[in-house]
Structure formats: structure tokens, C-alpha cells
Protein backbone atom coordinates (compact mmCIF):
# COMPACT_ATOMS: atom_id res chain seq x y z
CA MET A 1 -8.63 -28.33 9.13
CA GLU A 2 -7.21 -26.68 5.62
CA LEU A 3 -4.12 -24.64 6.29
CA ILE A 4 -4.04 -21.05 4.47
CA LYS A 5 -1.17 -20.31 2.44
CA LYS A 6 0.50 -16.81 3.11
CA ARG A 7 3.01 -14.75 1.13
CA GLN A 8 4.16 -11.44 0.95
CA LEU A 9 2.26 -8.53 -1.52
CA THR A 10 3.34 -8.18 -4.98
CA LYS A 11 4.40 -5.00 -6.16
CA LEU A 12 1.33 -4.22 -8.03
CA GLU A 13 -0.76 -5.46 -4.89
CA GLU A 14 1.02 -3.26 -3.11
CA SER A 15 0.32 -0.36 -5.24
CA ILE A 16 -3.38 -0.91 -4.98
CA LEU A 17 -2.88 -1.11 -1.24
CA GLU A 18 -0.96 2.15 -0.90
CA GLU A 19 -3.32 4.28 -2.82
CA LEU A 20 -6.33 2.76 -0.85
CA ILE A 21 -4.69 3.51 2.54
CA ALA A 22 -3.61 7.00 1.18
CA LYS A 23 -7.07 7.96 0.54
CA SER A 24 -8.13 6.36 4.01
CA ASN A 25 -8.33 7.61 7.63
CA ILE A 26 -5.82 5.00 9.22
CA ASN A 27 -2.23 5.02 10.57
CA LEU A 28 -0.34 2.39 10.11
CA SER A 29 3.48 1.71 10.84
CA PHE A 30 6.29 2.91 8.62
CA ASN A 31 7.16 -0.70 7.70
CA TRP A 32 3.56 -1.97 7.22
CA LYS A 33 4.38 -3.60 3.48
CA GLU A 34 7.06 -5.75 5.10
CA GLU A 35 5.22 -7.18 8.05
CA LEU A 36 2.08 -7.68 5.98
CA LEU A 37 0.99 -11.10 4.86
CA VAL A 38 -1.68 -11.90 2.47
CA SER A 39 -3.83 -15.02 1.25
CA ASP A 40 -5.57 -15.09 -2.21
CA LEU A 41 -9.48 -15.46 -1.61
CA PRO A 42 -11.41 -17.85 -3.69
CA ASP A 43 -13.11 -15.14 -5.92
CA GLY A 44 -12.69 -16.52 -9.50
CA GLY A 45 -9.40 -14.96 -10.04
CA MET A 46 -10.67 -11.32 -9.60
CA GLY A 47 -7.84 -10.52 -6.93
CA SER A 48 -9.24 -10.49 -3.45
CA LEU A 49 -6.98 -11.02 -0.68
CA SER A 50 -7.24 -11.65 2.90
CA LEU A 51 -4.75 -9.35 4.73
CA TYR A 52 -2.50 -10.33 7.83
CA PRO A 53 -0.98 -7.65 10.11
CA PRO A 54 1.43 -8.53 12.62
CA GLY A 55 -0.59 -10.05 15.53
CA VAL A 56 -3.49 -11.22 13.71
CA THR A 57 -2.46 -14.52 12.87
CA GLY A 58 -4.39 -17.54 14.56
CA LYS A 59 -7.18 -15.09 16.26
CA GLU A 60 -10.98 -15.04 15.34
CA ARG A 61 -11.40 -11.95 13.04
CA PHE A 62 -14.98 -10.32 12.02
CA LEU A 63 -15.38 -7.84 8.80
CA GLY A 64 -15.52 -4.55 10.35
CA SER A 65 -15.94 -1.75 7.95
CA GLN A 66 -15.29 -0.36 4.22
CA ILE A 67 -12.45 2.48 4.74
CA SER A 68 -11.77 3.40 0.96
CA ASP A 69 -12.65 1.90 -2.51
CA CYS A 70 -11.34 2.71 -5.92
CA GLN A 71 -12.23 1.92 -9.52
CA PHE A 72 -9.64 1.57 -12.46
CA LYS A 73 -9.61 -0.16 -15.68
CA ASP A 74 -8.31 -3.63 -16.65
CA THR A 75 -5.93 -3.85 -19.46
CA ASP A 76 -9.00 -5.55 -20.82
CA GLY A 77 -10.93 -2.25 -20.40
CA VAL A 78 -13.69 -3.70 -17.80
CA THR A 79 -13.97 -1.32 -14.56
CA VAL A 80 -12.10 -3.17 -11.34
CA ILE A 81 -13.62 -1.77 -8.40
CA ALA A 82 -11.23 -2.35 -5.47
CA SER A 83 -12.06 -1.74 -1.50
CA LEU A 84 -10.27 -1.77 1.69
CA TYR A 85 -12.24 -3.32 4.63
CA LEU A 86 -10.84 -3.32 8.39
CA ASP A 87 -11.73 -5.86 10.64
CA ARG A 88 -13.73 -5.01 13.84
CA GLU A 89 -10.56 -4.05 15.90
CA GLY A 90 -9.12 -1.73 13.30
CA ASN A 91 -6.91 -4.18 11.69
CA MET A 92 -6.73 -4.45 7.85
CA TYR A 93 -8.64 -7.40 6.95
CA GLU A 94 -9.85 -7.61 3.22
CA LEU A 95 -8.56 -6.03 0.04
CA ASP A 96 -11.60 -6.66 -2.42
CA MET A 97 -11.46 -6.82 -5.86
CA TRP A 98 -14.01 -7.64 -8.58
CA LYS A 99 -14.29 -6.72 -12.31
CA THR A 100 -17.78 -5.47 -13.24
CA ASP A 101 -18.30 -8.19 -15.71
CA PHE A 102 -17.35 -10.99 -12.96
CA SER A 103 -14.11 -11.83 -15.14
CA SER A 104 -10.48 -12.75 -13.77
CA LEU A 105 -8.37 -9.53 -13.04
CA LYS A 106 -5.69 -9.61 -15.82
CA GLU A 107 -3.47 -7.23 -14.18
CA ILE A 108 -3.96 -4.22 -11.18
CA SER A 109 -3.39 -0.59 -13.09
CA THR A 110 0.23 0.65 -12.80
CA ASP A 111 -1.20 4.01 -13.39
CA LEU A 112 -3.08 4.26 -10.12
CA GLY A 113 -1.55 7.72 -9.12
CA LYS A 114 -1.22 9.11 -12.42
CA SER A 115 -4.49 8.61 -14.31
CA ASN A 116 -8.24 9.46 -13.27
CA ILE A 117 -9.46 6.63 -11.10
CA LYS A 118 -12.20 7.33 -8.59
CA ILE A 119 -11.96 7.36 -4.92
CA LYS A 120 -14.41 6.85 -2.45
CA ARG A 121 -13.69 8.31 1.31
CA HIS A 122 -16.72 8.84 4.00
CA GLY A 123 -19.04 8.97 1.49
CA GLU A 124 -17.78 11.25 -0.98
CA PHE A 125 -15.99 10.70 -3.97
CA PHE A 126 -12.63 12.38 -5.00
CA TYR A 127 -11.03 12.17 -8.50
CA ASN A 128 -7.38 11.66 -8.24
CA SER A 129 -4.97 12.58 -11.06
CA ILE A 130 -1.33 14.18 -10.89
CA GLN A 131 -1.96 17.52 -9.76
CA GLU A 132 -5.30 17.91 -8.18
CA ASN A 133 -8.36 15.96 -6.20
CA TYR A 134 -11.71 17.42 -7.42
CA SER A 135 -14.80 16.41 -4.89
CA SER A 136 -17.99 15.67 -6.61
CA GLN A 137 -21.49 16.63 -5.05
């Protein structure tokens, strides 16, 4: 039996999760970042993570639903799509990230809240900028 190596979030992983959570309809405890553990998924270095909030370790879990996603540019200019998934019990389950050219992620954008990124919530697209949100139809 292989043990899964769990760790704390990095600051950049935390920033993308904060953005995705803010655009979703889930409510988390104020200290969710301190309590959340993650493990890297074997995705060829694209940055996907299994998410382990308190109380789920050791339980069998199943993929539930996607609650938000966004796109940003990697440092090499290639588009990265990040999606946040819950398990069937409503707990954070996975941060799925992939580059559209299937190469390894170089770095999560540090300008998620400052630059235009595309956020999907409930089937609609919103364009996030410093001051305003625009809904496209």
C-alpha cells in the first residue's frame, strides 16, 4: 500500500484556490487554509492537487462536481485552465490544472486578482478585473 505524501499549500496554490473559492458558492471556515492538506497528482507536472480538508483523511471519497474554473497565462504565455472540484459530500476534492499544450506548469500566476482572467461559475463566464466584473452572454 502506497502512502500519499500530504503537505501544506504553497502561497501560489493558496492564491489560485482563494480565487476559485471566491467565485464559487461554497462557504468555508475562516481558517480553511491552515487546515487544508494537499498532495500532488501525477499529471506530468501541470500542478493538479488532491485536497484534504479536515475530517476526510482515511475516508473513501468520490468526485462530485466542479464549482468554478479560471484561465490564466503561464510565464511562457501558454494558457492554463484551473478547476475546483468538490467530492460527493461537498468537501473540497481536487484542484485540476492543465496547460493547453500539455506541458509542465512553470508558475501559477501572481496576478490572478489584478489581470483579466476568465472565471466560470454556474455556466456563465465572468471577466475579473481590478474594479469590475463583466458577464458575457
